[in-house]
Amino acid sequence: MKQKILILGAGRAATALIDYLLNEAVKNDWFVTVADYDEALAKQKVGNASNGKAVQLNIKNTSKRRELIQAVDIVISLLPVNLHYLVVKDCLKYKKHIVTASYLSQEMYGLDREAREAAIVMVGEMGLDPGIDHMSAMEKIDALRADNCKITAFRSYTGGLVSKDNLQDNPWNYKFTWNPRNVVLAGQGTAQFMSEGKYKYIPYNRVFQRLDTIQVEGIGKLEAYVNRDSLLYKTLYHLEDIPTLIRYTLRYPGYCRAWNALVKLGWTDDTYPIIDSELMTYRDLLESYLRGVFKQYPAGYNLRHHLADFLRIDRSDPIMEKLEWLGIFDQTPIKLKNASPAMILQDLLMKKWALQAADQDLIVMQHQFDYEKKGKNYRLVSTMKMYGKDSVHTAMSKLVGLPIGIFVKLILQEKLKLRGVHIPVIPEAYAPVLTELAGLGVVFDDQVQAITMKD
Amino acid sequence: MKQKILILGAGRAATALIDYLLNEAVKNDWFVTVADYDEALAKQKVGNASNGKAVQLNIKNTSKRRELIQAVDIVISLLPVNLHYLVVKDCLKYKKHIVTASYLSQEMYGLDREAREAAIVMVGEMGLDPGIDHMSAMEKIDALRADNCKITAFRSYTGGLVSKDNLQDNPWNYKFTWNPRNVVLAGQGTAQFMSEGKYKYIPYNRVFQRLDTIQVEGIGKLEAYVNRDSLLYKTLYHLEDIPTLIRYTLRYPGYCRAWNALVKLGWTDDTYPIIDSELMTYRDLLESYLRGVFKQYPAGYNLRHHLADFLRIDRSDPIMEKLEWLGIFDQTPIKLKNASPAMILQDLLMKKWALQAADQDLIVMQHQFDYEKKGKNYRLVSTMKMYGKDSVHTAMSKLVGLPIGIFVKLILQEKLKLRGVHIPVIPEAYAPVLTELAGLGVVFDDQVQAITMKD
């Protein structure tokens, strides 16, 4: 009987996955159903593929959802994370495999026994980040261990950027290639990591000030701020005794200092509404956060000077150019009603940082492992970078979609016989996926150098 | 029949109230029952008063609680705010008046009709702040309006301080006279107020930097940081059209800059636990928040210098002396398990900022009203200050307890016939209470001066 695949969700993240699976479907005689609330979107992604079809689905429509799930062998959920559970329950009931790119919840882990009894595999975190980060890191970690190396530091850097060529008139050197809300709220809470055997904490007010930098061949210097959740990876990667463990997010140089100005200003706060926001301009909002009100500025002094003084920066600091470019000094109406500062900022940025049709996004991932071998110290630097083709065929979509697609193929071909609940940190899962990813151009470049340890 | 009063809670806030009511009980032939979970505490507060008794009560013991409430005419709840509802329900059921010093919730306001039908009064915010602040402000506001003045600005300052004489060896010039947790978490969220017709916002990262100062006769200069909730008072005080409205908290000069260092450090965060906190010293914790780890500091450089650089302050800045005095550089064990930074800081401060037996606390309240009358501009500055006698007979206890006691007396004597749910912002409530407070030494000193408005 023909094997069948159901893909739930046909948005930006789905493009490369659908293409990959439709292509494999011809070779393997599978059939792919793509379901989305927006039928036109699903149809556009499926095109006139012979082994696929698009259907309309409201995921809350239980009978329709179950009908679709019952009819297939494996389900891929690209739904928002809070909707996964509906699908997961059905997959257990009808004994269908399920793959997602989302973080696994504790509830999901708790279904392991049930999944094994149903002889299905339920895999999460099988995208880029989380996903390729897990697989590429664990491959090195396992290899170093097998080689009797003692890992003393693990630093991991990932960034969703845009080709420099598409940033000529954008002083921030940044555009949205992923969830804008996550970008605006990034760093809230306290960053936690390990450094030389000590737990370290960076509060939000300093996250975008306390930067690291890396060099990437062909791209140059990138800056990195610390992610919130590095400590989780100690247990996830079995690095319980590692002295240094930090995960970072990458940006082009200069971004973080300027973003920190917005944090300092209070514009990333999502916890309260601005009263009468629909009656205000961006300039009004800016004035709401500055001390003093100048009905008329004295000669030789203006709102820009006022802001520079407030930020304690020089009037010619590059931060000022970035803020100017966003239009925060302009009498442009905000229009949003009852919006939090973060919502207003996100709305403004979505206009300014929109990916244009021909823009090529850029994903950079770098792992650095410091290790000791026979009394000597080394650093392994493992770097992957990939450019997208355009705003639809993004590197992001490829790097999220391909691991899922490959994993689905391995399951359907029974080359992988994993059962139960997993994330791809075990060799059985990551090794075959990484091998095929490499064939598709997802390659990590490895460099090893001897290092001297600071005392 | 003898009128009876029930006081629930015999803690620090209750001392002056119990004394006042036991004294009035003799004059008016009342009987006062003081109930507390800690019977010894209740007994100590009641002493050998002829018209009073102490009883033990677990407030969750419904039958005992109801028995006590049924037996009296009026109930005073000094319980933690989340326990009021138990008492409120019973008071409605048995038609007993109830008075508290806590903020009224929306649920409480919703009981107005029921309270009127039961012919009882349910009063909240009848303490110091909230309480005396409402009454003293509304008295002036109503008087200015009656005098055809247009109020253009209302600034209100309140502080719970300690006599300078008791702060000789305390560089912070501060001790706890009230809930320590509130002091540690103060300013979190975003301060919101009105200034010259515009809504203004101050994020937490700037609250303790953006200060105002006032002068108080006999005390000198005090500094003031903006309270979180000034905008609520627009409707509460019927000041809908006022261009400037700000509420502040007072401290002795220098406190806020130093507190801001703790905020910047991240030590006021209550949202996550410090891993292994029970195995750490304060010095370890400090190092967890600084960049870099010095196993051994280079010659001429140490942790104090490191912190000063981090805070971007001079090594001889007075902030350093305050931090040193707290012991944050010391290898003293924290001992608390799984504690948030804020919990650790609170625990440390409770040792350092403990009120000593003979210490005299000091309450300062100042209202400033700018107004226009017949085309001229004036400022009315109305100031109240009161010192406590010692750490039991505090000014705080007096200023929280006396308004309640007086209000209870007015109700029992039927001089006040208020029914329904109220806070003391109406003349019927505030006028008689303020009159009697003045007789007990709670006096506002008023000064009016002509002012010139900035353009």
PDB file of N, CA and C in Angstrom, chain A residues 355-422:
ATOM      1  N   LEU A 355      11.379  41.576   4.876  1.00  0.00           N
ATOM      2  CA  LEU A 355      12.175  40.905   3.867  1.00  0.00           C
ATOM      3  C   LEU A 355      11.557  41.218   2.500  1.00  0.00           C
ATOM      4  N   GLN A 356      12.361  41.690   1.547  1.00  0.00           N
ATOM      5  CA  GLN A 356      11.851  41.968   0.201  1.00  0.00           C
ATOM      6  C   GLN A 356      11.923  40.683  -0.628  1.00  0.00           C
ATOM      7  N   ALA A 357      11.114  40.639  -1.682  1.00  0.00           N
ATOM      8  CA  ALA A 357      10.964  39.403  -2.474  1.00  0.00           C
ATOM      9  C   ALA A 357      12.304  38.774  -2.846  1.00  0.00           C
ATOM     10  N   ALA A 358      13.265  39.587  -3.264  1.00  0.00           N
ATOM     11  CA  ALA A 358      14.530  39.033  -3.764  1.00  0.00           C
ATOM     12  C   ALA A 358      15.593  38.874  -2.677  1.00  0.00           C
ATOM     13  N   ASP A 359      15.269  39.273  -1.455  1.00  0.00           N
ATOM     14  CA  ASP A 359      16.268  39.207  -0.374  1.00  0.00           C
ATOM     15  C   ASP A 359      16.687  37.768  -0.077  1.00  0.00           C
ATOM     16  N   GLN A 360      17.965  37.624   0.199  1.00  0.00           N
ATOM     17  CA  GLN A 360      18.500  36.309   0.549  1.00  0.00           C
ATOM     18  C   GLN A 360      18.835  36.278   2.023  1.00  0.00           C
ATOM     19  N   ASP A 361      18.162  35.399   2.744  1.00  0.00           N
ATOM     20  CA  ASP A 361      18.499  35.305   4.172  1.00  0.00           C
ATOM     21  C   ASP A 361      19.769  34.485   4.344  1.00  0.00           C
ATOM     22  N   LEU A 362      20.316  34.538   5.527  1.00  0.00           N
ATOM     23  CA  LEU A 362      21.594  33.888   5.811  1.00  0.00           C
ATOM     24  C   LEU A 362      21.526  33.273   7.204  1.00  0.00           C
ATOM     25  N   ILE A 363      21.781  31.985   7.265  1.00  0.00           N
ATOM     26  CA  ILE A 363      21.844  31.317   8.567  1.00  0.00           C
ATOM     27  C   ILE A 363      23.308  31.014   8.881  1.00  0.00           C
ATOM     28  N   VAL A 364      23.730  31.381  10.064  1.00  0.00           N
ATOM     29  CA  VAL A 364      25.076  31.032  10.520  1.00  0.00           C
ATOM     30  C   VAL A 364      24.949  30.252  11.820  1.00  0.00           C
ATOM     31  N   MET A 365      25.649  29.116  11.888  1.00  0.00           N
ATOM     32  CA  MET A 365      25.705  28.370  13.148  1.00  0.00           C
ATOM     33  C   MET A 365      27.167  28.003  13.396  1.00  0.00           C
ATOM     34  N   GLN A 366      27.640  28.297  14.566  1.00  0.00           N
ATOM     35  CA  GLN A 366      29.015  27.903  14.895  1.00  0.00           C
ATOM     36  C   GLN A 366      29.062  27.296  16.294  1.00  0.00           C
ATOM     37  N   HIS A 367      29.711  26.126  16.394  1.00  0.00           N
ATOM     38  CA  HIS A 367      29.975  25.529  17.702  1.00  0.00           C
ATOM     39  C   HIS A 367      31.466  25.623  17.978  1.00  0.00           C
ATOM     40  N   GLN A 368      31.807  25.987  19.186  1.00  0.00           N
ATOM     41  CA  GLN A 368      33.217  25.953  19.599  1.00  0.00           C
ATOM     42  C   GLN A 368      33.353  24.983  20.767  1.00  0.00           C
ATOM     43  N   PHE A 369      34.218  24.011  20.602  1.00  0.00           N
ATOM     44  CA  PHE A 369      34.474  23.053  21.689  1.00  0.00           C
ATOM     45  C   PHE A 369      35.922  23.198  22.128  1.00  0.00           C
ATOM     46  N   ASP A 370      36.151  23.540  23.376  1.00  0.00           N
ATOM     47  CA  ASP A 370      37.510  23.478  23.925  1.00  0.00           C
ATOM     48  C   ASP A 370      37.657  22.106  24.572  1.00  0.00           C
ATOM     49  N   TYR A 371      38.767  21.459  24.340  1.00  0.00           N
ATOM     50  CA  TYR A 371      38.940  20.136  24.957  1.00  0.00           C
ATOM     51  C   TYR A 371      40.409  19.849  25.227  1.00  0.00           C
ATOM     52  N   GLU A 372      40.561  18.872  26.098  1.00  0.00           N
ATOM     53  CA  GLU A 372      41.875  18.462  26.555  1.00  0.00           C
ATOM     54  C   GLU A 372      42.102  17.058  26.029  1.00  0.00           C
ATOM     55  N   LYS A 373      43.280  16.857  25.417  1.00  0.00           N
ATOM     56  CA  LYS A 373      43.591  15.508  24.940  1.00  0.00           C
ATOM     57  C   LYS A 373      45.051  15.255  25.237  1.00  0.00           C
ATOM     58  N   LYS A 374      45.310  14.218  26.001  1.00  0.00           N
ATOM     59  CA  LYS A 374      46.683  13.881  26.381  1.00  0.00           C
ATOM     60  C   LYS A 374      47.428  15.109  26.903  1.00  0.00           C
ATOM     61  N   GLY A 375      46.783  15.839  27.798  1.00  0.00           N
ATOM     62  CA  GLY A 375      47.463  16.955  28.465  1.00  0.00           C
ATOM     63  C   GLY A 375      47.569  18.229  27.635  1.00  0.00           C
ATOM     64  N   LYS A 376      47.106  18.182  26.398  1.00  0.00           N
ATOM     65  CA  LYS A 376      47.148  19.399  25.583  1.00  0.00           C
ATOM     66  C   LYS A 376      45.736  19.926  25.353  1.00  0.00           C
ATOM     67  N   ASN A 377      45.659  21.230  25.080  1.00  0.00           N
ATOM     68  CA  ASN A 377      44.348  21.853  24.904  1.00  0.00           C
ATOM     69  C   ASN A 377      44.125  22.276  23.454  1.00  0.00           C
ATOM     70  N   TYR A 378      42.916  22.016  23.000  1.00  0.00           N
ATOM     71  CA  TYR A 378      42.564  22.327  21.617  1.00  0.00           C
ATOM     72  C   TYR A 378      41.215  23.022  21.570  1.00  0.00           C
ATOM     73  N   ARG A 379      40.993  23.700  20.459  1.00  0.00           N
ATOM     74  CA  ARG A 379      39.643  24.222  20.191  1.00  0.00           C
ATOM     75  C   ARG A 379      39.204  23.752  18.812  1.00  0.00           C
ATOM     76  N   LEU A 380      38.028  23.117  18.791  1.00  0.00           N
ATOM     77  CA  LEU A 380      37.402  22.733  17.529  1.00  0.00           C
ATOM     78  C   LEU A 380      36.328  23.765  17.224  1.00  0.00           C
ATOM     79  N   VAL A 381      36.452  24.400  16.059  1.00  0.00           N
ATOM     80  CA  VAL A 381      35.446  25.381  15.636  1.00  0.00           C
ATOM     81  C   VAL A 381      34.729  24.812  14.422  1.00  0.00           C
ATOM     82  N   SER A 382      33.430  24.614  14.576  1.00  0.00           N
ATOM     83  CA  SER A 382      32.635  23.943  13.557  1.00  0.00           C
ATOM     84  C   SER A 382      31.575  24.936  13.073  1.00  0.00           C
ATOM     85  N   THR A 383      31.642  25.293  11.784  1.00  0.00           N
ATOM     86  CA  THR A 383      30.805  26.398  11.293  1.00  0.00           C
ATOM     87  C   THR A 383      29.979  25.994  10.081  1.00  0.00           C
ATOM     88  N   MET A 384      28.727  26.353  10.104  1.00  0.00           N
ATOM     89  CA  MET A 384      27.847  26.121   8.966  1.00  0.00           C
ATOM     90  C   MET A 384      27.246  27.465   8.583  1.00  0.00           C
ATOM     91  N   LYS A 385      27.203  27.750   7.280  1.00  0.00           N
ATOM     92  CA  LYS A 385      26.465  28.941   6.852  1.00  0.00           C
ATOM     93  C   LYS A 385      25.705  28.616   5.585  1.00  0.00           C
ATOM     94  N   MET A 386      24.572  29.233   5.436  1.00  0.00           N
ATOM     95  CA  MET A 386      23.768  28.978   4.236  1.00  0.00           C
ATOM     96  C   MET A 386      22.960  30.219   3.874  1.00  0.00           C
ATOM     97  N   TYR A 387      22.997  30.566   2.576  1.00  0.00           N
ATOM     98  CA  TYR A 387      22.185  31.676   2.070  1.00  0.00           C
ATOM     99  C   TYR A 387      20.895  31.142   1.471  1.00  0.00           C
ATOM    100  N   GLY A 388      19.830  31.876   1.604  1.00  0.00           N
ATOM    101  CA  GLY A 388      18.574  31.539   0.940  1.00  0.00           C
ATOM    102  C   GLY A 388      18.613  32.003  -0.508  1.00  0.00           C
ATOM    103  N   LYS A 389      17.604  31.582  -1.292  1.00  0.00           N
ATOM    104  CA  LYS A 389      17.549  31.981  -2.699  1.00  0.00           C
ATOM    105  C   LYS A 389      16.772  33.280  -2.835  1.00  0.00           C
ATOM    106  N   ASP A 390      15.670  33.354  -2.126  1.00  0.00           N
ATOM    107  CA  ASP A 390      14.844  34.564  -2.129  1.00  0.00           C
ATOM    108  C   ASP A 390      13.956  34.507  -0.888  1.00  0.00           C
ATOM    109  N   SER A 391      12.977  35.403  -0.808  1.00  0.00           N
ATOM    110  CA  SER A 391      12.218  35.509   0.437  1.00  0.00           C
ATOM    111  C   SER A 391      11.249  34.341   0.642  1.00  0.00           C
ATOM    112  N   VAL A 392      11.003  33.555  -0.408  1.00  0.00           N
ATOM    113  CA  VAL A 392      10.167  32.357  -0.235  1.00  0.00           C
ATOM    114  C   VAL A 392      11.066  31.138   0.017  1.00  0.00           C
ATOM    115  N   HIS A 393      12.076  30.987  -0.807  1.00  0.00           N
ATOM    116  CA  HIS A 393      12.995  29.854  -0.653  1.00  0.00           C
ATOM    117  C   HIS A 393      14.148  30.277   0.235  1.00  0.00           C
ATOM    118  N   THR A 394      13.823  30.431   1.522  1.00  0.00           N
ATOM    119  CA  THR A 394      14.819  30.935   2.473  1.00  0.00           C
ATOM    120  C   THR A 394      15.702  29.799   2.985  1.00  0.00           C
ATOM    121  N   ALA A 395      16.877  30.181   3.432  1.00  0.00           N
ATOM    122  CA  ALA A 395      17.749  29.213   4.107  1.00  0.00           C
ATOM    123  C   ALA A 395      17.045  28.710   5.360  1.00  0.00           C
ATOM    124  N   MET A 396      16.330  29.608   6.021  1.00  0.00           N
ATOM    125  CA  MET A 396      15.601  29.236   7.236  1.00  0.00           C
ATOM    126  C   MET A 396      14.623  28.108   6.937  1.00  0.00           C
ATOM    127  N   SER A 397      13.841  28.257   5.873  1.00  0.00           N
ATOM    128  CA  SER A 397      12.849  27.239   5.514  1.00  0.00           C
ATOM    129  C   SER A 397      13.544  25.914   5.183  1.00  0.00           C
ATOM    130  N   LYS A 398      14.672  26.014   4.487  1.00  0.00           N
ATOM    131  CA  LYS A 398      15.417  24.818   4.112  1.00  0.00           C
ATOM    132  C   LYS A 398      15.958  24.105   5.360  1.00  0.00           C
ATOM    133  N   LEU A 399      16.534  24.887   6.248  1.00  0.00           N
ATOM    134  CA  LEU A 399      17.190  24.274   7.411  1.00  0.00           C
ATOM    135  C   LEU A 399      16.195  23.808   8.464  1.00  0.00           C
ATOM    136  N   VAL A 400      15.005  24.358   8.445  1.00  0.00           N
ATOM    137  CA  VAL A 400      13.959  23.831   9.326  1.00  0.00           C
ATOM    138  C   VAL A 400      13.312  22.614   8.676  1.00  0.00           C
ATOM    139  N   GLY A 401      13.074  22.703   7.365  1.00  0.00           N
ATOM    140  CA  GLY A 401      12.289  21.678   6.679  1.00  0.00           C
ATOM    141  C   GLY A 401      13.050  20.405   6.339  1.00  0.00           C
ATOM    142  N   LEU A 402      14.303  20.561   5.900  1.00  0.00           N
ATOM    143  CA  LEU A 402      15.031  19.367   5.445  1.00  0.00           C
ATOM    144  C   LEU A 402      15.221  18.311   6.534  1.00  0.00           C
ATOM    145  N   PRO A 403      15.615  18.682   7.748  1.00  0.00           N
ATOM    146  CA  PRO A 403      15.754  17.641   8.777  1.00  0.00           C
ATOM    147  C   PRO A 403      14.459  16.867   8.984  1.00  0.00           C
ATOM    148  N   ILE A 404      13.332  17.569   8.974  1.00  0.00           N
ATOM    149  CA  ILE A 404      12.050  16.888   9.142  1.00  0.00           C
ATOM    150  C   ILE A 404      11.817  15.935   7.979  1.00  0.00           C
ATOM    151  N   GLY A 405      12.022  16.460   6.773  1.00  0.00           N
ATOM    152  CA  GLY A 405      11.797  15.654   5.579  1.00  0.00           C
ATOM    153  C   GLY A 405      12.659  14.403   5.573  1.00  0.00           C
ATOM    154  N   ILE A 406      13.919  14.578   5.874  1.00  0.00           N
ATOM    155  CA  ILE A 406      14.854  13.448   5.891  1.00  0.00           C
ATOM    156  C   ILE A 406      14.444  12.422   6.936  1.00  0.00           C
ATOM    157  N   PHE A 407      14.082  12.934   8.103  1.00  0.00           N
ATOM    158  CA  PHE A 407      13.685  12.030   9.177  1.00  0.00           C
ATOM    159  C   PHE A 407      12.446  11.222   8.770  1.00  0.00           C
ATOM    160  N   VAL A 408      11.487  11.891   8.165  1.00  0.00           N
ATOM    161  CA  VAL A 408      10.266  11.224   7.703  1.00  0.00           C
ATOM    162  C   VAL A 408      10.615  10.132   6.692  1.00  0.00           C
ATOM    163  N   LYS A 409      11.527  10.448   5.793  1.00  0.00           N
ATOM    164  CA  LYS A 409      11.936   9.458   4.794  1.00  0.00           C
ATOM    165  C   LYS A 409      12.557   8.227   5.474  1.00  0.00           C
ATOM    166  N   LEU A 410      13.451   8.493   6.429  1.00  0.00           N
ATOM    167  CA  LEU A 410      14.123   7.389   7.119  1.00  0.00           C
ATOM    168  C   LEU A 410      13.123   6.494   7.845  1.00  0.00           C
ATOM    169  N   ILE A 411      12.098   7.100   8.403  1.00  0.00           N
ATOM    170  CA  ILE A 411      11.072   6.329   9.112  1.00  0.00           C
ATOM    171  C   ILE A 411      10.251   5.499   8.107  1.00  0.00           C
ATOM    172  N   LEU A 412       9.810   6.154   7.047  1.00  0.00           N
ATOM    173  CA  LEU A 412       8.953   5.452   6.076  1.00  0.00           C
ATOM    174  C   LEU A 412       9.721   4.328   5.382  1.00  0.00           C
ATOM    175  N   GLN A 413      11.021   4.561   5.159  1.00  0.00           N
ATOM    176  CA  GLN A 413      11.841   3.526   4.523  1.00  0.00           C
ATOM    177  C   GLN A 413      12.317   2.478   5.536  1.00  0.00           C
ATOM    178  N   GLU A 414      11.918   2.669   6.773  1.00  0.00           N
ATOM    179  CA  GLU A 414      12.296   1.758   7.860  1.00  0.00           C
ATOM    180  C   GLU A 414      13.806   1.633   8.028  1.00  0.00           C
ATOM    181  N   LYS A 415      14.546   2.662   7.599  1.00  0.00           N
ATOM    182  CA  LYS A 415      15.984   2.694   7.856  1.00  0.00           C
ATOM    183  C   LYS A 415      16.227   3.144   9.294  1.00  0.00           C
ATOM    184  N   LEU A 416      15.204   3.737   9.859  1.00  0.00           N
ATOM    185  CA  LEU A 416      15.288   4.196  11.234  1.00  0.00           C
ATOM    186  C   LEU A 416      14.102   3.581  11.952  1.00  0.00           C
ATOM    187  N   LYS A 417      14.391   2.829  13.030  1.00  0.00           N
ATOM    188  CA  LYS A 417      13.282   2.118  13.682  1.00  0.00           C
ATOM    189  C   LYS A 417      13.014   2.618  15.089  1.00  0.00           C
ATOM    190  N   LEU A 418      13.329   3.881  15.291  1.00  0.00           N
ATOM    191  CA  LEU A 418      13.107   4.523  16.581  1.00  0.00           C
ATOM    192  C   LEU A 418      11.629   4.488  16.972  1.00  0.00           C
ATOM    193  N   ARG A 419      11.386   4.216  18.281  1.00  0.00           N
ATOM    194  CA  ARG A 419      10.018   4.298  18.801  1.00  0.00           C
ATOM    195  C   ARG A 419      10.039   5.094  20.102  1.00  0.00           C
ATOM    196  N   GLY A 420       8.927   5.690  20.446  1.00  0.00           N
ATOM    197  CA  GLY A 420       8.861   6.475  21.671  1.00  0.00           C
ATOM    198  C   GLY A 420       9.055   7.955  21.390  1.00  0.00           C
ATOM    199  N   VAL A 421       9.257   8.743  22.460  1.00  0.00           N
ATOM    200  CA  VAL A 421       9.377  10.208  22.346  1.00  0.00           C
ATOM    201  C   VAL A 421      10.854  10.603  22.351  1.00  0.00           C
ATOM    202  N   HIS A 422      11.266  11.382  21.378  1.00  0.00           N
ATOM    203  CA  HIS A 422      12.686  11.733  21.232  1.00  0.00           C
ATOM    204  C   HIS A 422      12.906  13.161  20.757  1.00  0.00           C
TER     205      HIS A 422
END
